[in-house]
Coordinates of N, CA and C and ligand atoms in Angstrom, one line a residue:
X57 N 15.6 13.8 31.9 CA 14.6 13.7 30.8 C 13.4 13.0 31.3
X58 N 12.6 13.5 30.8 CA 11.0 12.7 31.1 C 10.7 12.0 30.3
X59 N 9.9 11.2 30.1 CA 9.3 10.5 28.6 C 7.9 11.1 28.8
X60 N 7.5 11.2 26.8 CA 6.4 11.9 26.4 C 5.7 11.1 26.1
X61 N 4.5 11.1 25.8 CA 3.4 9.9 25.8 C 2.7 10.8 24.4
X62 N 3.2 9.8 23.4 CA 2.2 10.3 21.7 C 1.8 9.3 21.1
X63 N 1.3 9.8 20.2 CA 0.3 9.0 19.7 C 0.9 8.4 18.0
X64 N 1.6 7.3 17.7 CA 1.8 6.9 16.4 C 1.2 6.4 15.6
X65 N 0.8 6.6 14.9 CA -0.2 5.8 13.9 C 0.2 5.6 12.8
X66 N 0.1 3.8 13.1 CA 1.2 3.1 11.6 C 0.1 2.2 10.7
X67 N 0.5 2.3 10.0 CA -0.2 1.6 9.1 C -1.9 1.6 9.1
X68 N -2.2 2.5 10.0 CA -3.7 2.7 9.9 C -4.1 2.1 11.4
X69 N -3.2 2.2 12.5 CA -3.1 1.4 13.7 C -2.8 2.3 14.6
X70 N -3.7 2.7 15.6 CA -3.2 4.1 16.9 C -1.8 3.3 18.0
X71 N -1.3 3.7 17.9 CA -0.3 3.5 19.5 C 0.1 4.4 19.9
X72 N -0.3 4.6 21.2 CA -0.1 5.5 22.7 C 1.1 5.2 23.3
X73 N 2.1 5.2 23.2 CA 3.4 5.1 23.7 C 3.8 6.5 24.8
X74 N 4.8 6.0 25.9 CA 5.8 7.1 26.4 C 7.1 7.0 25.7
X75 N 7.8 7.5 25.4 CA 8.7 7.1 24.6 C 9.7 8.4 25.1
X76 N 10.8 8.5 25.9 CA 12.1 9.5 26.0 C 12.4 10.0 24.7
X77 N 12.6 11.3 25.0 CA 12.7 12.6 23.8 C 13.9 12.0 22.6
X78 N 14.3 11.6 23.0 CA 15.8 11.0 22.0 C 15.3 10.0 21.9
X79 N 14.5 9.1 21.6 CA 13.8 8.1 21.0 C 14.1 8.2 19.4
X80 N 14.3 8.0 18.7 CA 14.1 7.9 17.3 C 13.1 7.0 16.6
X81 N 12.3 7.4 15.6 CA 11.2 7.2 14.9 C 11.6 5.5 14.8
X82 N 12.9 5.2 14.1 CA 13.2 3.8 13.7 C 13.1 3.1 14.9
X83 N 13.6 3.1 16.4 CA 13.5 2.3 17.3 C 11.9 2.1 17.9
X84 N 11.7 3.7 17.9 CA 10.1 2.9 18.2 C 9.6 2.0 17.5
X85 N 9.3 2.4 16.2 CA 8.7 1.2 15.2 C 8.9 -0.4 15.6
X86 N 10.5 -0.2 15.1 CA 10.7 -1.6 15.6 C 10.1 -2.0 17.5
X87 N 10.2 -1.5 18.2 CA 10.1 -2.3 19.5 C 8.6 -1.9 19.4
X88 N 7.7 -1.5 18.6 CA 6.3 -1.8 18.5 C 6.2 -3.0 17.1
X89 N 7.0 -3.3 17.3 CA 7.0 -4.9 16.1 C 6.9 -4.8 14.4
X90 N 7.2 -3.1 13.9 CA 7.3 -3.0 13.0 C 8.9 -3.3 12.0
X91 N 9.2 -4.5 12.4 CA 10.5 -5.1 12.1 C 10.7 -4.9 10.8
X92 N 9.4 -4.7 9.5 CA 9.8 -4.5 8.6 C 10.7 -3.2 8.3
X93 N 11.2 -2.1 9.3 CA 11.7 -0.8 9.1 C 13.2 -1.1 9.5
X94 N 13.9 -1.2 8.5 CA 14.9 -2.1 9.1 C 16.2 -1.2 9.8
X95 N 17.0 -1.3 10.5 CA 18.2 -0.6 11.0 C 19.1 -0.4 10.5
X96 N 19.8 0.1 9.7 CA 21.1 0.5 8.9 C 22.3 1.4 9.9
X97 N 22.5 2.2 9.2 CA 23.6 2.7 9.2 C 22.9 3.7 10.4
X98 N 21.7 4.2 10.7 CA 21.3 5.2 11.9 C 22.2 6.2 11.7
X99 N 22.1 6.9 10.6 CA 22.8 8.4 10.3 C 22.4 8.7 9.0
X100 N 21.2 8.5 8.8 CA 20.4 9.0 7.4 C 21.5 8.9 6.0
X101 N 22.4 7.9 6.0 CA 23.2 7.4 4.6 C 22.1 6.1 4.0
X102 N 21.6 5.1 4.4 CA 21.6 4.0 3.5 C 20.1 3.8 3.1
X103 N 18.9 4.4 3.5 CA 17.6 4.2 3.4 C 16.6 3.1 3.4
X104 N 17.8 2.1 4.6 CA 16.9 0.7 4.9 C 15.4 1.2 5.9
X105 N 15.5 2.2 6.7 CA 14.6 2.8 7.3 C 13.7 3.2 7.1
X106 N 13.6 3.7 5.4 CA 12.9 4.6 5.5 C 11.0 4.1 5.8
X107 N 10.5 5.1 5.7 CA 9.0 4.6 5.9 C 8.0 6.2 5.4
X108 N 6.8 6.3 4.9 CA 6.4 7.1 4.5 C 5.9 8.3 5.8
X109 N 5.7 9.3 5.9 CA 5.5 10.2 7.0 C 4.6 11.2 6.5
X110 N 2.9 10.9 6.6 CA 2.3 12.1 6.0 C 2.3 12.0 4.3
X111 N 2.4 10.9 4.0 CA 2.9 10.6 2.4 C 4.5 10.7 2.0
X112 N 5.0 11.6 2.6 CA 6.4 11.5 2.1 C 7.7 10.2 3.1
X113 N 8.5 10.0 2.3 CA 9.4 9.1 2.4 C 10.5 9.9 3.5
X114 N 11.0 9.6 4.8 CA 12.0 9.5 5.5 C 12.8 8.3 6.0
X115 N 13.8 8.6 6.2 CA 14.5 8.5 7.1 C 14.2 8.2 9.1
X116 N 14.1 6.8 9.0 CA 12.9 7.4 10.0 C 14.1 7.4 11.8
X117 N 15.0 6.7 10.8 CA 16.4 7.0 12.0 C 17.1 8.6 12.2
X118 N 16.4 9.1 10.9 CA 16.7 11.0 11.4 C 15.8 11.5 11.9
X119 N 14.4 11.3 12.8 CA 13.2 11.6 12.7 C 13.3 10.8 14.1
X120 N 12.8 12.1 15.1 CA 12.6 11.5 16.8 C 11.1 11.1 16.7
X121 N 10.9 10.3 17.4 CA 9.5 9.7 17.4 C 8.4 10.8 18.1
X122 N 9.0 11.7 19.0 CA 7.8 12.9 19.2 C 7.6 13.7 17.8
X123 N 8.6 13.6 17.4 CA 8.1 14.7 16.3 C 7.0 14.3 15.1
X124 N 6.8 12.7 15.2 CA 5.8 12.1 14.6 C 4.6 11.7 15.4
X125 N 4.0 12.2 16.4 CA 2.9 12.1 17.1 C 1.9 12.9 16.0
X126 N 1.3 12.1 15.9 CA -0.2 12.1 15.2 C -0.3 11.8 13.7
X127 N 1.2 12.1 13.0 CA 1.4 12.0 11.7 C 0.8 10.4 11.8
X128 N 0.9 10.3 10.3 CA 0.1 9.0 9.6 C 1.3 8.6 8.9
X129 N 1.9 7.3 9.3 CA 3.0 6.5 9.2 C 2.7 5.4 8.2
X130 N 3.7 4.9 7.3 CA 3.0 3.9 6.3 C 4.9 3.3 6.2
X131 N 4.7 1.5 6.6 CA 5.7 0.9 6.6 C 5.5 0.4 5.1
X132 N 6.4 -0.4 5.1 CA 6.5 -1.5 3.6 C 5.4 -2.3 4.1
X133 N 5.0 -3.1 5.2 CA 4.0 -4.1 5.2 C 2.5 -3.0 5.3
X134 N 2.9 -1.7 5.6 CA 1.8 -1.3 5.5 C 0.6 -1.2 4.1
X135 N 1.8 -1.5 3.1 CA 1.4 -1.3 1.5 C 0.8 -2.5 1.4
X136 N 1.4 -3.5 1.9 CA 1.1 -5.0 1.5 C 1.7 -6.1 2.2
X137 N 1.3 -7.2 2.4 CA 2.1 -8.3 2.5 C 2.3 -9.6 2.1
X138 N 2.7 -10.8 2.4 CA 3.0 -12.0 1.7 C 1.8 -12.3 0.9
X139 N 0.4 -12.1 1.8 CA -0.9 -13.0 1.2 C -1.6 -11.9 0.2
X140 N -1.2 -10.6 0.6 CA -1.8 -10.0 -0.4 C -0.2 -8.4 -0.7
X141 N 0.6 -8.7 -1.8 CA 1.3 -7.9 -2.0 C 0.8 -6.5 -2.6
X142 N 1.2 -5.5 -2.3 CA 1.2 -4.6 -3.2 C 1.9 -4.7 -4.6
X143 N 1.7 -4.0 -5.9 CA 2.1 -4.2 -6.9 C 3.1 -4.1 -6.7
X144 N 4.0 -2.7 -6.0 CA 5.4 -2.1 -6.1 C 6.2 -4.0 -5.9
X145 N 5.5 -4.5 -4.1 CA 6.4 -5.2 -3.9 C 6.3 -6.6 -5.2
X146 N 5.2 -7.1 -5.4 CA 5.1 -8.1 -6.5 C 5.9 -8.0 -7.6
X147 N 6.4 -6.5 -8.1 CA 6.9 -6.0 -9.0 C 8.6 -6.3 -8.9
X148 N 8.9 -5.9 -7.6 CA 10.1 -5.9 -7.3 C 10.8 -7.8 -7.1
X149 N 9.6 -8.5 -6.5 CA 9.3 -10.2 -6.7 C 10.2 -10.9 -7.9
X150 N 8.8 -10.1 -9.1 CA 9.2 -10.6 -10.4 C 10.3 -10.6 -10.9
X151 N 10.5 -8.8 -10.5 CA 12.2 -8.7 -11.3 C 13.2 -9.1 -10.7
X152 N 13.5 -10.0 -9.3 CA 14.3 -10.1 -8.8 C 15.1 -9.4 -8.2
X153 N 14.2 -8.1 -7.6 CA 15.0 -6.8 -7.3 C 15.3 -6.9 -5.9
X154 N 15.4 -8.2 -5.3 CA 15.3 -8.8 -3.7 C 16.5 -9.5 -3.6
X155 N 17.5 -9.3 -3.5 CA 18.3 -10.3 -3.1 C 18.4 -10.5 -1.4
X156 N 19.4 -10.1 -0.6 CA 19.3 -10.3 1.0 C 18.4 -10.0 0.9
X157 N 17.5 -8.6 0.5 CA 16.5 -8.1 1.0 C 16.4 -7.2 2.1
X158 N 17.9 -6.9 2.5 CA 17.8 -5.6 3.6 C 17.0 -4.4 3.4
X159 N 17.4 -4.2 2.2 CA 17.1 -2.8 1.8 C 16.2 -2.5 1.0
X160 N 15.2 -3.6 0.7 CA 13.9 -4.2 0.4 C 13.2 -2.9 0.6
X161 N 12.5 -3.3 1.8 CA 11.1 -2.6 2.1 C 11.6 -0.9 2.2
X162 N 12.8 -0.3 2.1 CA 13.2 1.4 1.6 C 12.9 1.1 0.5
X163 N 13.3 0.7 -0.2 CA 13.6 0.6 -1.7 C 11.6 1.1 -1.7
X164 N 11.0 -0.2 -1.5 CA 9.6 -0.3 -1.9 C 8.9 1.2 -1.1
X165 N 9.5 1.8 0.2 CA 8.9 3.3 0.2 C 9.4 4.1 -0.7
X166 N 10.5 4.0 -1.2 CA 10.8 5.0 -2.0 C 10.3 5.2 -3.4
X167 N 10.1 3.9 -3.7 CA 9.4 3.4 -5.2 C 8.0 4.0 -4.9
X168 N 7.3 4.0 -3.8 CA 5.7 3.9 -3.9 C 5.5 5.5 -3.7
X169 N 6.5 6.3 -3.0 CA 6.6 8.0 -3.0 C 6.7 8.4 -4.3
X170 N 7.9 7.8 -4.6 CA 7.8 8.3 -6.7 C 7.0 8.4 -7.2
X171 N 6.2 7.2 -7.2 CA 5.1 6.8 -8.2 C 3.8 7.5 -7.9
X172 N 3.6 7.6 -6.6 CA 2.6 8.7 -6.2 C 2.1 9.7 -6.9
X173 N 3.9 10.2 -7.0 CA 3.6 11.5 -7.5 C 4.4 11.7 -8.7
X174 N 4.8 10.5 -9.6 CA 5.1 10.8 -10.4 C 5.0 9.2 -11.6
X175 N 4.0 9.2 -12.0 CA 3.7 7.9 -12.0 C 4.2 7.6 -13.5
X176 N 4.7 8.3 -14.3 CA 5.7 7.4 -15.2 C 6.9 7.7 -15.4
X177 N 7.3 7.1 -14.3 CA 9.1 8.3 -14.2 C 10.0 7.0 -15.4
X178 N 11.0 8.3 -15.5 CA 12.1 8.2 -16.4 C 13.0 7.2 -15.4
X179 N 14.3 6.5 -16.5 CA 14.8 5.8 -15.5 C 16.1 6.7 -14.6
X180 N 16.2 7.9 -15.4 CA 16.7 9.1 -14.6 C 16.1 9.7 -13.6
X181 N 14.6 9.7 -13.0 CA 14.0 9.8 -12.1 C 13.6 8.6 -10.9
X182 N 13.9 7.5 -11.4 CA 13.9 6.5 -11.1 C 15.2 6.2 -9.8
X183 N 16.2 6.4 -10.3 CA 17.5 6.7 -9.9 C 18.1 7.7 -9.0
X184 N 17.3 8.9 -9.5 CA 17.2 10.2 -7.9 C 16.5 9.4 -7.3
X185 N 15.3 8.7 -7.6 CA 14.3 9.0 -6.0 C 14.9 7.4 -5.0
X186 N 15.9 6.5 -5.8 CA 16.5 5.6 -4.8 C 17.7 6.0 -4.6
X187 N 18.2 7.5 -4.9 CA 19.8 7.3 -4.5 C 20.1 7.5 -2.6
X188 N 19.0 7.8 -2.4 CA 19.5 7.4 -0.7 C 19.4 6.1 -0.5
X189 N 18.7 5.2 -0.9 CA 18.7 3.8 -0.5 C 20.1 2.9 -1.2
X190 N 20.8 2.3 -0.4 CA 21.9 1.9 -0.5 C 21.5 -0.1 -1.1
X191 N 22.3 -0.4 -1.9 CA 21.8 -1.9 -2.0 C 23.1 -2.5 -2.1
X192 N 23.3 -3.6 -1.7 CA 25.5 -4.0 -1.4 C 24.7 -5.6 -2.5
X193 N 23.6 -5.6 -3.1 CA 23.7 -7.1 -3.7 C 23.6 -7.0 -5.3
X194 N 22.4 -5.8 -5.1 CA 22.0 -6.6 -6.7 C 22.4 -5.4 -8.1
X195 N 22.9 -4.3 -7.7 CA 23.6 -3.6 -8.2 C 22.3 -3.0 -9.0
X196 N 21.8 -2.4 -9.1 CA 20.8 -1.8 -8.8 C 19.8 -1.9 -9.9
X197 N 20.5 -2.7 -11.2 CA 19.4 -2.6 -12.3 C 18.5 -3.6 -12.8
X198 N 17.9 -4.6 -11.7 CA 16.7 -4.9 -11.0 C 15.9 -4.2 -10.5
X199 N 16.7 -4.0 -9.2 CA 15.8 -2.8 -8.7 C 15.1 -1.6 -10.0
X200 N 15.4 -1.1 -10.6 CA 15.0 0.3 -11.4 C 14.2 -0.6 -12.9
X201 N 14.3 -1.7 -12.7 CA 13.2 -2.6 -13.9 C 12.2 -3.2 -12.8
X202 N 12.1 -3.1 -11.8 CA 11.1 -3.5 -11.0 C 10.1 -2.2 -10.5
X203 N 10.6 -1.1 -10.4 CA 10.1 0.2 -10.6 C 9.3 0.6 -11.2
X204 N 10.0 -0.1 -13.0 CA 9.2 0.4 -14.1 C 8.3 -0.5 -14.3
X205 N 8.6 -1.7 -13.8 CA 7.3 -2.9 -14.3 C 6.4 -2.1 -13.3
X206 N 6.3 -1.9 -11.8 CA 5.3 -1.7 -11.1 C 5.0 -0.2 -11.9
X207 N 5.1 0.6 -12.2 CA 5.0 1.4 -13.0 C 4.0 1.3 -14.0
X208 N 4.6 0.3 -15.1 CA 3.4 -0.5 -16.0 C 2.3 -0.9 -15.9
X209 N 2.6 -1.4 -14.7 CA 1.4 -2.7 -13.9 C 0.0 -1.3 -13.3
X210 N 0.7 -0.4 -12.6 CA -0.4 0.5 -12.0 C -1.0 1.6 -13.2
X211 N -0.4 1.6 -14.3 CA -1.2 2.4 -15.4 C -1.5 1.3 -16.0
X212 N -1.8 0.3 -15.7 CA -2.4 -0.6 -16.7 C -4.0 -0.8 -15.1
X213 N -3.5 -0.3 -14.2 CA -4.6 -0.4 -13.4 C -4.6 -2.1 -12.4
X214 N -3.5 -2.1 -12.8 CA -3.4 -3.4 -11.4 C -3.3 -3.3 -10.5
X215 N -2.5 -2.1 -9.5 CA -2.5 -1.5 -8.4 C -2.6 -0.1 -8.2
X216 N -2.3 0.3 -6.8 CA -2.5 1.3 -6.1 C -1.6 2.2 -6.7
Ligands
FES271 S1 19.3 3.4 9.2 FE1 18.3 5.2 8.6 S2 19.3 5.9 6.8 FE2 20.4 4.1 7.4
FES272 S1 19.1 -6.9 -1.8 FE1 20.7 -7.0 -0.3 S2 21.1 -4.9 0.2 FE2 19.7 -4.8 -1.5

């Protein structure tokens, strides 16, 4: 096997990598210091990984990192960070929807895909769009009132 040399672009950031064909999307990230994309289960069950791809929400441990050359990649710190959070994550803050926090920053791509494109979801919609992301702390109805506050908060025009 050879390694391919593409181009990832995260968060609004170009990297030129070689990267061997069986590379997966989650290990590059991480060993290009995107540690917020966290490692799970690496078999597309728990959605600690995920990260936005072209707007939409994967899996990015089912996703080989050639097949993302040139696409436009968006992590959890890509939305925001400590000094300046995005609403979703502030929202998630408030409600206490963080306990370890593994499954944190999935949660927050999956919440910011939703809302995208569905900006006053039901808490039945709410509930599809995190049933890939797995959470072992806070049993999930934090998480899905932190949804709805960020939800509130962005038709009230406080965020993105
Ligand atoms: S690590 Fe990718 S879905 Fe679990
Ligand atoms: S907060 Fe610990 S896994 Fe969700």
């Amino acid at each position: 096997m050879q390694p391919k040399v593409v181009t990832l672009n995260v968060n609004g950031r170009q990297h030129y990598v070689a990267l061997m064909p069986n590379v997966t999307l989650l290990h590059a990230l991480r060993d290009l210091g995107y540690t917020d994309v966290k490692s799970g289960c690496e078999k597309g069950d728990c959605g600690a990984c995920a990260v936005l791809l072209n707007g939409a929400p994967v899996n990015s441990c089912l996703v080989l990192a050639w097949q993302a050359d040139g696409a436009e990649i968006v992590t959890n710190v890509g939305l925001g960070t400590m000094d300046r959070p995005h609403v979703i994550q502030e929202a998630f803050a408030d409600a206490g929807a963080a306990q370890c926090g593994y499954c944190t920053p999935g949660m927050v791509i999956s919440a910011k895909a939703l809302l995208d494109r569905c900006p006053h979801p039901t808490e039945a919609e709410i509930r599809e769009a995190i049933a890939g992301n797995l959470c072992r702390c806070t049993g999930y109805g934090q998480i899905i009132e932190a949804v709805q506050l960020a939800a509130e908060r962005m038709s009230e025009g406080s965020g993105e």
